[in-house]
PDB file of C-alpha atoms in Angstrom:
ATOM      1  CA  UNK A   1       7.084   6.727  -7.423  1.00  0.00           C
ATOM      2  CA  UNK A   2      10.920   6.557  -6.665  1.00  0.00           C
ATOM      3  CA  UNK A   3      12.813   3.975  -8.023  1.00  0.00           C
ATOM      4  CA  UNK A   4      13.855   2.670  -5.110  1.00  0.00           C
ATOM      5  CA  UNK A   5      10.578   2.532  -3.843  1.00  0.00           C
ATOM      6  CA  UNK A   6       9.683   0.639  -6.429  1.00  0.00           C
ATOM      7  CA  UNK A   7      12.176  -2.133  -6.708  1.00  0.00           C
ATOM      8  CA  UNK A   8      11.391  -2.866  -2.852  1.00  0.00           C
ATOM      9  CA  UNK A   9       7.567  -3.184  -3.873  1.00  0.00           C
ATOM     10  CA  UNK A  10       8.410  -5.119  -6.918  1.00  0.00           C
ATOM     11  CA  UNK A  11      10.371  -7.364  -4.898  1.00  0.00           C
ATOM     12  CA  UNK A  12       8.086  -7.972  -2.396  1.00  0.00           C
ATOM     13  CA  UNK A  13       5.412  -8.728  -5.199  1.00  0.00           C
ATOM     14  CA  UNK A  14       7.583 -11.705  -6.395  1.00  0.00           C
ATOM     15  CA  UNK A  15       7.654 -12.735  -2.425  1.00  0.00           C
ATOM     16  CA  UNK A  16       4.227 -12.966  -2.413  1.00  0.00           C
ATOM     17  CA  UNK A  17       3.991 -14.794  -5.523  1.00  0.00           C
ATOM     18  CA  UNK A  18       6.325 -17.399  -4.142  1.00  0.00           C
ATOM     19  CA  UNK A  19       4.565 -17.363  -0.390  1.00  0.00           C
ATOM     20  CA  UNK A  20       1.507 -16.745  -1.265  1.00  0.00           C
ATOM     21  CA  UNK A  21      -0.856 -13.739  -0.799  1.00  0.00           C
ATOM     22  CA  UNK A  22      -1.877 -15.078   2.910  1.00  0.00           C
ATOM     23  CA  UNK A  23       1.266 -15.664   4.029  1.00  0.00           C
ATOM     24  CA  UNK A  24       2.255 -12.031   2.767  1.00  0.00           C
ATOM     25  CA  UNK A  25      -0.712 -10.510   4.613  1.00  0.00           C
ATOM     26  CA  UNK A  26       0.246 -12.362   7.639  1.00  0.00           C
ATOM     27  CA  UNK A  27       3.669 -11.126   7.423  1.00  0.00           C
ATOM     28  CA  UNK A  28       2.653  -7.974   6.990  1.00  0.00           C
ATOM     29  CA  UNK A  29       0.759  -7.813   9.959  1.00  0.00           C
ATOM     30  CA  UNK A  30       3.028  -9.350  12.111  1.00  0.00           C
ATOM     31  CA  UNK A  31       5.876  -6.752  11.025  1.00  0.00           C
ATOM     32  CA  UNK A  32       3.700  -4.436  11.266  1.00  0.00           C
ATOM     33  CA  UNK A  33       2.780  -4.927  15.021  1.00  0.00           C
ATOM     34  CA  UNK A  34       6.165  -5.548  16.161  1.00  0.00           C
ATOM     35  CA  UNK A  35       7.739  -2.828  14.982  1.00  0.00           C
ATOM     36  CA  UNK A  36       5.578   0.269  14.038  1.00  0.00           C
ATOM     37  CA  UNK A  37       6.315   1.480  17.825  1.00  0.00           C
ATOM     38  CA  UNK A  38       9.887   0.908  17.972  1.00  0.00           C
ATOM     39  CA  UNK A  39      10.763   2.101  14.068  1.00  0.00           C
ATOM     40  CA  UNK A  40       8.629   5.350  15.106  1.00  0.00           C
ATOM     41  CA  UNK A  41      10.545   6.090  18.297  1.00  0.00           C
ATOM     42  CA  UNK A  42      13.813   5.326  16.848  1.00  0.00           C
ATOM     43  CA  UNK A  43      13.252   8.102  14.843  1.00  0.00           C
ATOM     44  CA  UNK A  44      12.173  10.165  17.410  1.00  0.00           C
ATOM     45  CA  UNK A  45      15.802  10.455  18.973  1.00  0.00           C
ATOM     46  CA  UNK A  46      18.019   9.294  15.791  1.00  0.00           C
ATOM     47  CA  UNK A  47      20.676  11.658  15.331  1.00  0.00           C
ATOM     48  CA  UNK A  48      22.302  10.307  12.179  1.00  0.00           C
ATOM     49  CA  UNK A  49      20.445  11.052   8.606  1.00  0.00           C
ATOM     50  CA  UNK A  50      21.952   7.381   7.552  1.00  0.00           C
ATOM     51  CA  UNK A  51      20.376   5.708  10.226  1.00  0.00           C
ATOM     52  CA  UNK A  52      17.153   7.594   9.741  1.00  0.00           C
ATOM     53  CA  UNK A  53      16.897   6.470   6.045  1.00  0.00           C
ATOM     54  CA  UNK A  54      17.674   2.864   7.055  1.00  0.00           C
ATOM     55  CA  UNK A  55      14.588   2.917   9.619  1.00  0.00           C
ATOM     56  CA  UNK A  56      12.217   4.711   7.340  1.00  0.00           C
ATOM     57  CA  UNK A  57      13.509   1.940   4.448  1.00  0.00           C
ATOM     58  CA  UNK A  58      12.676  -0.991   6.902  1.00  0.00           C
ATOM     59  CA  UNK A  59       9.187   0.372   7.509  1.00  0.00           C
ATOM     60  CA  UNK A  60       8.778   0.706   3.626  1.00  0.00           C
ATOM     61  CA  UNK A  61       9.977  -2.831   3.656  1.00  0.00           C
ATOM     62  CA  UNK A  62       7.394  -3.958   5.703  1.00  0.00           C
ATOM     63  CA  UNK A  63       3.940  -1.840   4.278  1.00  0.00           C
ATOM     64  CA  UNK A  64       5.485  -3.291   1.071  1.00  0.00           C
ATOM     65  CA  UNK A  65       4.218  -6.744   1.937  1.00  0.00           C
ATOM     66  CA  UNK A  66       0.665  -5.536   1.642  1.00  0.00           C
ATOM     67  CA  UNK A  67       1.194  -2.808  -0.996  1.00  0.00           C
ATOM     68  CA  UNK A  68       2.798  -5.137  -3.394  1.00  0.00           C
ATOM     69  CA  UNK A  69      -0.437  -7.142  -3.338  1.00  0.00           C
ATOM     70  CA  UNK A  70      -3.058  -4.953  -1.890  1.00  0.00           C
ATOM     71  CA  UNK A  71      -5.435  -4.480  -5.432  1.00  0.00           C
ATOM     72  CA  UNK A  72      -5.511  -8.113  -5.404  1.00  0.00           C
ATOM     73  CA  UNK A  73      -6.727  -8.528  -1.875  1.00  0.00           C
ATOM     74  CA  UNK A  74      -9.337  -5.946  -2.694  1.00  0.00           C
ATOM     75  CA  UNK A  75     -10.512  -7.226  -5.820  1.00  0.00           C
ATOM     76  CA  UNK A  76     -10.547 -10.571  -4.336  1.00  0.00           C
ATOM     77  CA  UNK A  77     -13.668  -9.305  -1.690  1.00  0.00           C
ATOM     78  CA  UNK A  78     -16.406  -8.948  -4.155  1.00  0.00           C
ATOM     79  CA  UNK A  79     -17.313 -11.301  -7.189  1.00  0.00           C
ATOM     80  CA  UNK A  80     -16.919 -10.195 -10.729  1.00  0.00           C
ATOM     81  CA  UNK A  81     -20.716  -8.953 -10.464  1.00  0.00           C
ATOM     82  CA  UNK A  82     -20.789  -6.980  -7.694  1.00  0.00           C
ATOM     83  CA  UNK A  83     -17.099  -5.130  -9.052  1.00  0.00           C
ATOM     84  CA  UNK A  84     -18.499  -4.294 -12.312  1.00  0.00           C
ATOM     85  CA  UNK A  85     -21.881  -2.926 -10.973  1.00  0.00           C
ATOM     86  CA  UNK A  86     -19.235  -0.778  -8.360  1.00  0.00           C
ATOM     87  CA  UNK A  87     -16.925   0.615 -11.147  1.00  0.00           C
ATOM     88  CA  UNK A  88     -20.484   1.513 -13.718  1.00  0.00           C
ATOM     89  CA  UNK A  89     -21.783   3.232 -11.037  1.00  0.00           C
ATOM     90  CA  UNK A  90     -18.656   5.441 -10.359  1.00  0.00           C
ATOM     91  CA  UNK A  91     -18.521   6.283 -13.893  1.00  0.00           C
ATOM     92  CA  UNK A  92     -22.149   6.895 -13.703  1.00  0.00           C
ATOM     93  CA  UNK A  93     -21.952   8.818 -10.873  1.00  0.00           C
ATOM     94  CA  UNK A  94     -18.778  10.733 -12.000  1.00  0.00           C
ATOM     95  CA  UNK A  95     -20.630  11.937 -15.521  1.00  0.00           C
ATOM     96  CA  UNK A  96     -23.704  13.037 -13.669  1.00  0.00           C
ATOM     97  CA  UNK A  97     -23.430  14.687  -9.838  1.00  0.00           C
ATOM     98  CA  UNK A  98     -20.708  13.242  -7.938  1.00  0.00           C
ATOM     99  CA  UNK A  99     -17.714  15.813  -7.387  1.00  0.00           C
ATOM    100  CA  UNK A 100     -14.716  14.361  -7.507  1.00  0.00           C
ATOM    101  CA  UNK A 101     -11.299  15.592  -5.320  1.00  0.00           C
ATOM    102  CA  UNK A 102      -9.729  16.822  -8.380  1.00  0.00           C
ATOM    103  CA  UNK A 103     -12.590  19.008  -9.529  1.00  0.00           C
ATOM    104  CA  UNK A 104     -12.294  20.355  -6.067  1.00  0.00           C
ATOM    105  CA  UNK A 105      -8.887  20.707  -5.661  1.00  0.00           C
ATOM    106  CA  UNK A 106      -7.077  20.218  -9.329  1.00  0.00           C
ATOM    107  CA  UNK A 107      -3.975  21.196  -9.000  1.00  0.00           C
ATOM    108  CA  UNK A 108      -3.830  17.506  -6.504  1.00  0.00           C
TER     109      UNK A 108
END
């Protein structure tokens, strides 16, 4: 991942930290409705590469608010139990029949 990409994830994990993981969800949804459309046709017509990168780093801004905390949310669903029978039957799964993506398509 980019640097930059990073920082802006890294700073929006300290947000959350601060706000809270709800409040950073519900920001994220709310930025997320508001301006998806608008950010997307914006870039439709923008003429100016600047102004395109300052768009496309707003949206990052604002899918950072859930990417910055996202394995949390996710490990957060399940109790311990039911996330350790998940991940032993992946392995199991993964040593026996399953085919993964990269043994289809390795050089991904």
């Amino acid at each position: 991942m980019p640097r930059q990409c990073s920082s802006i994830i890294d700073s929006n994990r300290m947000l959350a930290d601060k706000i809270g993981r709800r409040n950073s969800m519900l920001w994220f949804g709310a930025l997320g409705t508001l301006f998806t459309v608008p950010i997307l046709l914006s870039l439709k017509s923008v003429s100016s590469p600047f102004l395109a990168f300052v768009l496309i780093t707003v949206a990052l801004a604002i899918v950072s608010f859930y990417t910055s905390i996202s394995g949390l949310v996710k490990a957060e669903m399940f109790p311990p139990q039911v996330r350790a029978l998940g991940v032993g039957l992946a392995c199991r799964n993964r040593r026996s029949t399953c085919i993964t993506t990269f043994d289809l398509y390795p050089w991904a």
